Amino acid sequence: MSILTLLILVPALAALIVALAPQGATRRIACLGALLTFIASALLLRGMPGPDGFFEDSIQRSDWLPALRIQFHVGVDIVSTLMIVLTALLSVAAIVMPFKISAGKEKLYFGSLLLLEATLIGAFSSLNLVLFYVFFEACLIPVWFLAGSFGGEKATKALMKFFLYTVIGSLVMLSSILWLGFHFQSFSYIDIQHGLVKEPLLGQLGLWLMLGFAVAFAVKTPLFPFHSWQPETYAACPTAGVVLVSGAMAKLGTYGFWRFCIVLFPEASKQAAPLMIGLAVVGILYGAFVAAMQRDVKRLIAYSSISHLGYIVMGLFSGSTPAISGAILQMVNHGITVGGLFLVLGLIEEQTGTLKIRSLGGLWDRVPLLSRVFLILTLASVGLPLTNGFVGEFMILLGTFQNFPAAATLATTGVIWSAVYMLWMFQRVVYGPARSEQPLTDLKGTSQWVLGFFVVLVFALGIFPKTFLDLISPIAALAAPMENK
């Protein structure tokens, strides 16, 4: 049994134990399962890539449905490893943070978070296309329970939209998977990749197969105009759920673009690049404009996330090695920044009972440590130099300018808008007169350690990005279709 199988099983089994355990033990069991998964995920970073770029000691391949040539086939390279470590980190943060949980719902809460972690790790590590599809769809189940059980009346409409968008997009992807599997007599990602090298699917066929994958990933990211499910779902989910959905599940979309569209179909990706980059730029500007009009902090960060994810998609399809490297790095950076922001918002909402901007204020003196962490994460989201948000976006814009100067120029204006709405929000939420005399508690104990670790990561990735870029750049160069033409 490989370490990847354990990484999938540990949170899944922890979720099962949580369901069977006494009510008072659920938090401890969930914390232990999440911590063990994070420690094991960090061990993946020691792997050495083989001829196909995947870490040889991580690969497990065994029969699952032999009659259909479907195997349980898992393995990772540096990109999927970073996504798994990010998922495990965000899961620990979401589970160990001392958020209040409605009485009687602890099992559903922790079990859903652990199940979401297991399905995400399964999707990031799958090297069988059918297995990937199963995990990709299975992510819906825990999100459905989290939003449906904790979102109140507003959750029903959001969940129906979320379900319809994702299921329809995934069925389109399934049609591409089935065509490739039957054509190459295998659903193995590695076998199909080798087959496409020997027999490139050029012209309209390759383009349509690539777009079949792209539709599903555009929904999951979400990319404009497939985004409308996202703000409502974020609003319906409890804070811990949003940390995983925004920080990790959204990366399943951008990771899918890289893994299944750009790597498998370099020529089709080159053909589709103007369309994908155009949609990304529209998403960058649309997300920024709508975020600037929000009066609820949670929805503002949700639309801001649409804008920031647009930069990642733009970089991936730019055909430039620096931009692709920056996009992969930015997947990690965005997960840390947006995850940290939602953790801060969760603490604010628990104590004030609201995230309405007009109802907040005066936090700087009342909760100084929490406010300063909020400021650091806000500046990282804006892309201040020396924070993690700067390096990735700068590389994306610089690399995209080489092949798509107009798109890069328009996207650069989104950086300005980001600074405007984020700093406007921060000023009104943290400064000014307090809207309530309700006593507030500053960061302490577990929440202080968790958010302190996020602050360390913000500066570590902002000041020392070379450590990660040295790992990412070689594999990004292989996926730059315009440079390798």
Coordinates of C-alpha atoms in Angstrom, one line a residue:
M1 CA 0.0 0.0 0.0
S2 CA 1.5 3.4 -1.0
I3 CA 1.6 6.5 1.1
L4 CA -1.1 8.0 -1.2
T5 CA -3.5 5.3 -0.4
L6 CA -3.0 6.0 3.3
L7 CA -3.5 9.7 2.7
I8 CA -6.9 8.9 1.2
L9 CA -7.8 6.3 3.8
V10 CA -6.8 8.1 7.0
P11 CA -9.2 11.0 6.7
A12 CA -11.9 8.7 5.3
L13 CA -11.5 6.3 8.2
A14 CA -11.4 9.2 10.6
A15 CA -14.7 10.4 9.2
L16 CA -16.2 6.9 9.8
I17 CA -14.8 6.8 13.4
V18 CA -16.3 10.3 14.0
A19 CA -19.7 9.0 12.9
L20 CA -19.5 6.1 15.4
A21 CA -17.7 7.8 18.3
P22 CA -19.4 9.4 21.3
Q23 CA -20.4 13.1 20.7
G24 CA -17.7 14.5 23.0
A25 CA -14.8 12.7 21.3
T26 CA -15.5 13.9 17.7
R27 CA -13.3 17.0 17.7
R28 CA -10.3 15.1 19.1
I29 CA -10.6 12.3 16.6
A30 CA -11.0 14.7 13.7
C31 CA -8.0 16.7 14.8
L32 CA -5.9 13.6 15.1
G33 CA -7.0 12.4 11.6
A34 CA -6.2 15.7 10.0
L35 CA -2.8 16.1 11.7
L36 CA -1.7 12.6 10.7
T37 CA -2.8 13.3 7.1
F38 CA -0.8 16.5 7.1
I39 CA 2.4 14.9 8.5
A40 CA 2.1 12.1 6.0
S41 CA 1.5 14.5 3.1
A42 CA 4.7 16.4 3.9
L43 CA 6.6 13.2 3.4
L44 CA 5.7 13.3 -0.3
L45 CA 8.0 16.2 -0.8
R46 CA 10.9 13.9 -0.4
G47 CA 10.0 11.9 -3.6
M48 CA 12.2 11.7 -6.6
P49 CA 10.6 12.0 -10.1
G50 CA 10.9 9.1 -12.5
P51 CA 10.9 9.1 -16.3
D52 CA 7.3 10.3 -16.5
G53 CA 7.8 13.0 -13.9
F54 CA 5.9 11.2 -11.2
F55 CA 7.5 10.2 -7.9
E56 CA 8.2 6.5 -8.3
D57 CA 7.7 5.5 -4.6
S58 CA 4.2 7.1 -4.6
I59 CA 2.7 5.1 -7.4
Q60 CA 0.3 2.3 -6.7
R61 CA -1.5 0.4 -9.5
S62 CA -3.9 -2.4 -8.9
D63 CA -7.0 -3.8 -10.5
W64 CA -10.3 -2.2 -9.6
L65 CA -12.8 -3.0 -12.4
P66 CA -10.6 -5.3 -14.6
A67 CA -13.5 -6.1 -17.0
L68 CA -13.6 -2.4 -17.9
R69 CA -9.8 -1.9 -17.8
I70 CA -10.2 0.5 -14.8
Q71 CA -7.5 0.4 -12.2
F72 CA -6.9 2.0 -8.8
H73 CA -3.9 4.0 -10.1
V74 CA -2.5 6.8 -8.0
G75 CA 0.7 8.8 -8.1
V76 CA 2.0 12.3 -7.8
D77 CA 4.5 14.7 -9.3
I78 CA 5.6 18.0 -7.7
V79 CA 2.4 19.9 -8.7
S80 CA 0.0 17.4 -7.3
T81 CA 2.2 17.0 -4.2
L82 CA 1.9 20.7 -3.5
M83 CA -1.9 20.5 -4.0
I84 CA -2.2 17.6 -1.6
V85 CA 0.0 19.3 1.1
L86 CA -2.1 22.5 0.7
T87 CA -5.3 20.5 1.1
A88 CA -3.9 18.7 4.2
L89 CA -2.8 22.0 5.7
L90 CA -6.1 23.8 5.1
S91 CA -7.9 20.7 6.5
V92 CA -5.9 20.9 9.8
A93 CA -6.6 24.6 10.1
A94 CA -10.3 24.2 9.4
I95 CA -10.7 21.4 11.9
V96 CA -8.5 22.5 14.8
M97 CA -9.8 26.1 14.8
P98 CA -12.1 26.4 17.8
F99 CA -15.2 27.5 15.9
K100 CA -18.6 27.0 17.6
I101 CA -20.7 24.2 16.2
S102 CA -24.4 23.8 16.6
A103 CA -25.3 21.2 19.3
G104 CA -25.8 17.8 17.9
K105 CA -24.1 18.6 14.6
E106 CA -20.5 17.9 15.5
K107 CA -20.4 14.5 13.8
L108 CA -21.8 15.8 10.5
Y109 CA -19.5 18.9 10.7
F110 CA -16.2 17.1 11.3
G111 CA -17.2 14.0 9.2
S112 CA -18.0 16.2 6.2
L113 CA -14.7 18.1 6.5
L114 CA -12.7 14.9 6.7
L115 CA -14.6 13.3 3.8
L116 CA -14.0 16.4 1.7
E117 CA -10.3 16.2 2.5
A118 CA -10.2 12.5 1.5
T119 CA -11.9 13.1 -1.9
L120 CA -9.7 16.0 -2.7
I121 CA -6.6 14.1 -2.1
G122 CA -8.0 11.2 -4.1
A123 CA -8.6 13.5 -7.0
F124 CA -5.2 15.2 -6.9
S125 CA -3.4 11.8 -6.8
S126 CA -5.5 9.9 -9.4
L127 CA -3.7 8.6 -12.4
N128 CA -6.7 6.8 -13.8
L129 CA -9.2 9.0 -15.6
V130 CA -12.3 7.1 -14.3
L131 CA -10.9 7.2 -10.7
F132 CA -10.3 10.9 -11.1
Y133 CA -13.9 11.4 -12.2
V134 CA -15.2 9.4 -9.2
F135 CA -13.2 11.5 -6.7
F136 CA -14.0 14.7 -8.7
E137 CA -17.7 14.1 -8.3
A138 CA -17.5 12.7 -4.8
C139 CA -16.3 16.2 -3.6
L140 CA -20.0 17.3 -4.1
I141 CA -21.3 15.0 -1.3
P142 CA -19.5 16.6 1.8
V143 CA -20.0 20.1 0.4
W144 CA -23.7 19.4 0.0
F145 CA -24.0 18.2 3.6
L146 CA -22.0 21.2 5.0
A147 CA -24.0 23.8 3.1
G148 CA -27.3 22.1 3.5
S149 CA -27.0 21.5 7.2
F150 CA -25.4 24.8 8.2
G151 CA -26.6 27.2 5.6
G152 CA -30.3 27.6 6.6
E153 CA -33.0 28.6 4.2
K154 CA -30.5 30.3 1.8
A155 CA -28.7 27.0 1.2
T156 CA -31.4 25.3 -1.0
K157 CA -31.1 27.6 -4.0
A158 CA -27.3 27.7 -3.7
L159 CA -27.0 23.9 -3.5
M160 CA -29.3 23.3 -6.5
K161 CA -27.2 25.7 -8.6
F162 CA -24.0 24.2 -7.4
F163 CA -25.2 20.6 -8.1
L164 CA -26.5 21.4 -11.6
Y165 CA -23.4 23.3 -12.7
T166 CA -20.9 20.7 -11.4
V167 CA -22.8 17.6 -12.5
I168 CA -23.5 18.9 -16.1
G169 CA -19.9 20.0 -16.4
S170 CA -18.6 16.7 -15.2
L171 CA -20.8 14.7 -17.6
V172 CA -19.2 16.6 -20.5
M173 CA -15.8 15.7 -19.1
L174 CA -16.9 12.1 -18.8
S175 CA -17.6 12.0 -22.5
S176 CA -14.0 13.0 -23.2
I177 CA -12.7 10.4 -20.7
L178 CA -14.7 7.6 -22.3
W179 CA -13.5 8.5 -25.8
L180 CA -9.9 8.5 -24.8
G181 CA -10.2 5.3 -22.7
F182 CA -11.8 3.3 -25.5
H183 CA -9.5 4.8 -28.2
F184 CA -6.3 4.0 -26.3
Q185 CA -7.6 0.8 -24.7
S186 CA -6.7 2.2 -21.3
F187 CA -7.9 4.8 -18.8
S188 CA -4.5 5.2 -17.3
Y189 CA -3.3 8.8 -17.5
I190 CA 0.3 7.7 -18.2
D191 CA -0.8 5.3 -21.0
I192 CA -3.0 8.0 -22.6
Q193 CA -0.2 10.6 -22.3
H194 CA 2.2 8.2 -24.1
G195 CA -0.5 7.4 -26.7
L196 CA -1.1 11.0 -27.4
V197 CA 2.6 11.6 -27.9
K198 CA 2.7 8.8 -30.5
E199 CA -0.6 9.7 -32.0
P200 CA -1.4 13.4 -31.4
L201 CA -5.1 14.3 -31.8
L202 CA -4.8 17.4 -34.0
G203 CA -7.4 19.6 -35.4
Q204 CA -11.1 19.7 -34.2
L205 CA -11.1 16.3 -32.5
G206 CA -8.3 17.2 -30.1
L207 CA -9.9 20.6 -29.5
W208 CA -13.3 19.2 -28.6
L209 CA -11.8 16.5 -26.3
M210 CA -9.8 19.2 -24.5
L211 CA -12.8 21.5 -24.2
G212 CA -14.8 18.6 -22.7
F213 CA -12.3 18.6 -19.8
A214 CA -12.2 22.4 -19.7
V215 CA -15.9 22.8 -19.1
A216 CA -15.8 20.7 -15.9
F217 CA -12.7 22.6 -14.7
A218 CA -14.2 26.0 -15.6
V219 CA -17.1 25.2 -13.3
K220 CA -15.0 23.9 -10.4
T221 CA -12.5 26.9 -10.5
P222 CA -14.9 28.8 -11.2
L223 CA -14.1 30.6 -14.4
F224 CA -16.4 33.3 -15.8
P225 CA -19.3 32.7 -16.9
F226 CA -19.5 29.4 -14.9
H227 CA -19.1 31.2 -11.6
S228 CA -22.6 32.1 -10.4
W229 CA -22.9 29.1 -8.0
Q230 CA -19.8 30.2 -6.0
P231 CA -20.8 33.3 -3.9
E232 CA -24.1 31.6 -2.8
T233 CA -22.4 28.4 -1.9
Y234 CA -19.6 30.2 0.0
A235 CA -22.3 32.2 1.9
A236 CA -24.2 29.0 2.8
C237 CA -21.2 26.9 4.0
P238 CA -19.8 27.3 7.5
T239 CA -16.5 29.0 7.6
A240 CA -14.4 25.8 7.9
G241 CA -16.1 24.4 4.9
V242 CA -15.4 27.6 2.9
V243 CA -11.7 27.4 3.8
L244 CA -11.5 24.0 2.1
V245 CA -13.9 24.8 -0.8
S246 CA -12.1 28.1 -1.7
G247 CA -8.5 27.1 -0.8
A248 CA -8.4 23.5 -2.1
M249 CA -11.5 22.5 -4.1
A250 CA -11.2 25.5 -6.4
K251 CA -7.6 24.4 -7.1
L252 CA -9.0 21.1 -8.4
G253 CA -10.3 23.2 -11.3
T254 CA -7.0 25.0 -12.0
Y255 CA -5.0 21.8 -11.4
G256 CA -7.3 20.0 -13.9
F257 CA -6.7 22.7 -16.5
W258 CA -2.9 22.1 -16.2
R259 CA -3.0 18.3 -15.9
F260 CA -5.6 17.3 -18.4
C261 CA -5.9 20.2 -20.8
I262 CA -2.4 21.7 -21.2
V263 CA -0.3 18.6 -20.7
L264 CA -2.4 16.1 -22.6
F265 CA -3.5 18.4 -25.4
P266 CA -0.7 21.0 -26.0
E267 CA -1.8 21.8 -29.5
A268 CA -5.5 22.1 -28.6
S269 CA -4.6 24.3 -25.6
K270 CA -2.7 26.6 -28.0
Q271 CA -5.7 26.8 -30.2
A272 CA -8.0 27.5 -27.3
A273 CA -5.6 29.9 -25.5
P274 CA -7.2 33.1 -26.9
L275 CA -10.7 31.9 -25.7
M276 CA -9.5 30.8 -22.3
I277 CA -7.4 33.9 -21.7
G278 CA -10.2 36.1 -22.8
L279 CA -12.6 34.4 -20.3
A280 CA -9.9 34.7 -17.6
V281 CA -9.5 38.4 -18.2
V282 CA -13.2 39.0 -18.2
G283 CA -13.4 37.0 -14.9
I284 CA -10.5 39.1 -13.4
L285 CA -12.2 42.4 -14.2
Y286 CA -15.8 41.2 -13.5
G287 CA -14.8 39.7 -10.1
A288 CA -13.0 42.9 -9.1
F289 CA -15.9 45.2 -10.1
V290 CA -18.5 43.1 -8.4
A291 CA -16.3 42.6 -5.3
A292 CA -16.0 46.4 -5.0
M293 CA -19.8 46.7 -4.8
Q294 CA -20.3 44.1 -2.1
R295 CA -21.4 45.1 1.4
D296 CA -20.8 41.7 3.0
V297 CA -17.2 40.7 3.6
K298 CA -17.7 37.0 2.9
R299 CA -19.3 37.7 -0.5
L300 CA -16.6 40.3 -1.2
I301 CA -13.8 37.7 -0.7
A302 CA -15.8 35.2 -2.8
Y303 CA -15.9 37.6 -5.8
S304 CA -12.3 38.5 -5.1
S305 CA -11.4 34.8 -5.4
I306 CA -13.0 34.7 -8.9
S307 CA -10.8 37.5 -9.9
H308 CA -7.6 36.0 -8.5
L309 CA -8.3 32.6 -9.9
G310 CA -8.6 34.2 -13.3
Y311 CA -5.0 35.2 -13.1
I312 CA -4.1 31.5 -12.6
V313 CA -6.1 30.4 -15.6
M314 CA -4.6 33.1 -17.7
G315 CA -1.0 32.1 -16.7
L316 CA -1.7 28.4 -17.4
F317 CA -2.9 29.1 -21.0
S318 CA -0.3 31.8 -21.7
G319 CA 2.2 29.3 -23.3
S320 CA 5.0 30.9 -21.3
T321 CA 7.2 29.0 -18.8
P322 CA 7.4 31.9 -16.3
A323 CA 3.6 32.5 -16.4
I324 CA 2.9 28.7 -16.0
S325 CA 5.4 28.5 -13.1
G326 CA 3.8 31.6 -11.5
A327 CA 0.3 30.1 -12.0
I328 CA 1.3 26.9 -10.3
L329 CA 2.9 28.8 -7.4
Q330 CA -0.1 31.1 -7.2
M331 CA -2.4 28.0 -6.7
V332 CA -0.5 27.5 -3.4
N333 CA -0.4 31.2 -2.6
H334 CA -4.1 31.8 -3.2
G335 CA -5.0 28.8 -1.1
I336 CA -3.0 30.1 1.9
T337 CA -4.2 33.6 1.6
V338 CA -7.9 33.0 1.0
G339 CA -7.9 30.2 3.6
G340 CA -6.4 32.5 6.2
L341 CA -8.9 35.3 5.3
F342 CA -11.9 33.0 5.8
L343 CA -10.4 31.8 9.1
V344 CA -10.2 35.4 10.3
L345 CA -13.7 36.2 9.1
G346 CA -15.0 33.1 10.9
L347 CA -13.6 34.4 14.2
I348 CA -15.0 37.9 13.6
E349 CA -18.5 36.6 12.7
E350 CA -18.6 34.3 15.7
Q351 CA -18.0 37.3 18.1
T352 CA -20.0 40.0 16.3
G353 CA -22.7 37.9 14.8
T354 CA -22.3 39.6 11.4
L355 CA -20.0 40.2 8.4
K356 CA -21.9 43.2 7.1
I357 CA -19.4 45.9 6.5
R358 CA -21.6 48.7 7.8
S359 CA -22.2 46.8 11.1
L360 CA -18.5 46.3 11.8
G361 CA -15.7 48.7 12.9
G362 CA -13.3 49.5 15.7
L363 CA -11.6 46.2 15.7
W364 CA -8.0 47.5 15.7
D365 CA -7.9 48.5 19.4
R366 CA -10.4 45.8 20.6
V367 CA -8.7 42.8 19.0
P368 CA -5.3 44.1 18.0
L369 CA -3.6 40.7 17.2
L370 CA -6.5 39.5 15.1
S371 CA -6.6 42.8 13.2
R372 CA -2.9 42.7 12.4
V373 CA -3.2 39.2 11.0
F374 CA -6.2 40.4 9.0
L375 CA -4.0 43.3 7.7
I376 CA -1.2 41.0 6.6
L377 CA -3.5 38.6 4.8
T378 CA -5.3 41.5 3.1
L379 CA -2.0 42.9 1.9
A380 CA -1.0 39.5 0.6
S381 CA -4.3 39.3 -1.3
V382 CA -3.6 42.7 -2.8
G383 CA -0.1 41.4 -3.9
L384 CA 2.1 43.6 -1.8
P385 CA 5.8 42.9 -2.5
L386 CA 7.5 40.5 0.0
T387 CA 4.2 38.7 0.5
N388 CA 3.2 35.5 -1.2
G389 CA 0.6 37.2 -3.4
F390 CA 3.1 39.3 -5.3
V391 CA 5.5 36.7 -6.8
G392 CA 2.9 34.5 -8.6
E393 CA 0.8 37.3 -10.0
F394 CA 3.9 39.2 -11.2
M395 CA 5.3 36.2 -13.0
I396 CA 1.9 35.5 -14.6
L397 CA 1.5 39.1 -15.9
L398 CA 5.1 39.2 -17.1
G399 CA 5.0 35.8 -18.8
T400 CA 1.5 36.5 -20.4
F401 CA 2.7 39.8 -21.8
Q402 CA 5.2 37.9 -24.0
N403 CA 2.4 36.2 -26.0
F404 CA -0.8 38.2 -25.1
P405 CA 0.2 41.8 -24.3
A406 CA -3.3 43.2 -24.5
A407 CA -4.7 40.6 -22.1
A408 CA -1.8 41.1 -19.7
T409 CA -2.3 44.9 -19.8
L410 CA -6.1 44.6 -19.1
A411 CA -5.4 42.1 -16.3
T412 CA -2.9 44.4 -14.7
T413 CA -5.8 46.9 -14.0
G414 CA -7.4 44.1 -11.9
V415 CA -4.5 44.5 -9.5
I416 CA -5.4 48.1 -8.9
W417 CA -9.0 47.3 -8.4
S418 CA -8.0 44.6 -5.9
A419 CA -6.1 47.1 -3.8
V420 CA -9.1 49.5 -3.9
Y421 CA -11.8 47.1 -2.7
M422 CA -9.7 45.1 -0.3
L423 CA -8.3 48.2 1.5
W424 CA -11.7 49.9 1.4
M425 CA -13.2 46.8 3.1
F426 CA -10.4 46.6 5.7
Q427 CA -10.6 50.3 6.6
R428 CA -14.3 50.0 7.4
V429 CA -14.2 46.7 9.2
V430 CA -11.2 47.3 11.3
Y431 CA -10.9 51.1 11.8
G432 CA -13.4 53.8 12.7
P433 CA -15.8 53.7 15.6
A434 CA -17.1 50.5 17.1
R435 CA -20.7 49.7 16.1
S436 CA -21.2 47.6 19.2
E437 CA -20.1 47.6 22.8
Q438 CA -20.1 43.8 22.8
P439 CA -16.8 42.5 24.4
L440 CA -14.5 40.7 21.9
T441 CA -11.7 38.1 22.5
D442 CA -8.4 38.5 20.7
L443 CA -6.4 35.6 19.3
K444 CA -5.2 33.1 21.8
G445 CA -4.3 29.4 22.1
T446 CA -5.0 27.3 19.0
S447 CA -6.3 30.1 16.8
Q448 CA -3.2 32.2 17.6
W449 CA -0.9 29.3 16.5
V450 CA -2.9 28.5 13.4
L451 CA -3.1 32.0 12.1
G452 CA 0.5 32.7 13.1
F453 CA 1.6 29.8 10.9
F454 CA -0.4 31.3 8.0
V455 CA 1.5 34.6 8.5
V456 CA 4.8 32.8 8.5
L457 CA 3.9 31.1 5.2
V458 CA 2.8 34.4 3.7
F459 CA 6.3 35.9 4.2
A460 CA 8.2 32.7 3.6
L461 CA 6.7 32.2 0.1
G462 CA 7.0 35.9 -0.6
I463 CA 10.6 36.3 0.4
F464 CA 11.9 32.8 -0.6
P465 CA 9.9 31.7 -3.6
K466 CA 12.9 30.3 -5.4
T467 CA 12.7 27.1 -3.3
F468 CA 9.4 26.3 -4.9
L469 CA 10.1 27.7 -8.3
D470 CA 13.2 25.5 -8.7
L471 CA 10.9 22.5 -8.3
I472 CA 8.1 23.9 -10.5
S473 CA 9.9 25.4 -13.4
P474 CA 11.2 22.2 -15.1
I475 CA 7.8 20.7 -15.3
A476 CA 6.2 24.0 -16.3
A477 CA 8.7 24.3 -19.2
L478 CA 7.4 20.9 -20.5
A479 CA 3.8 22.2 -20.5
A480 CA 4.5 25.5 -22.4
P481 CA 3.0 24.6 -25.8
M482 CA 3.9 27.9 -27.5
E483 CA 7.5 27.7 -26.5
N484 CA 7.9 24.1 -27.4
K485 CA 6.3 24.4 -30.8

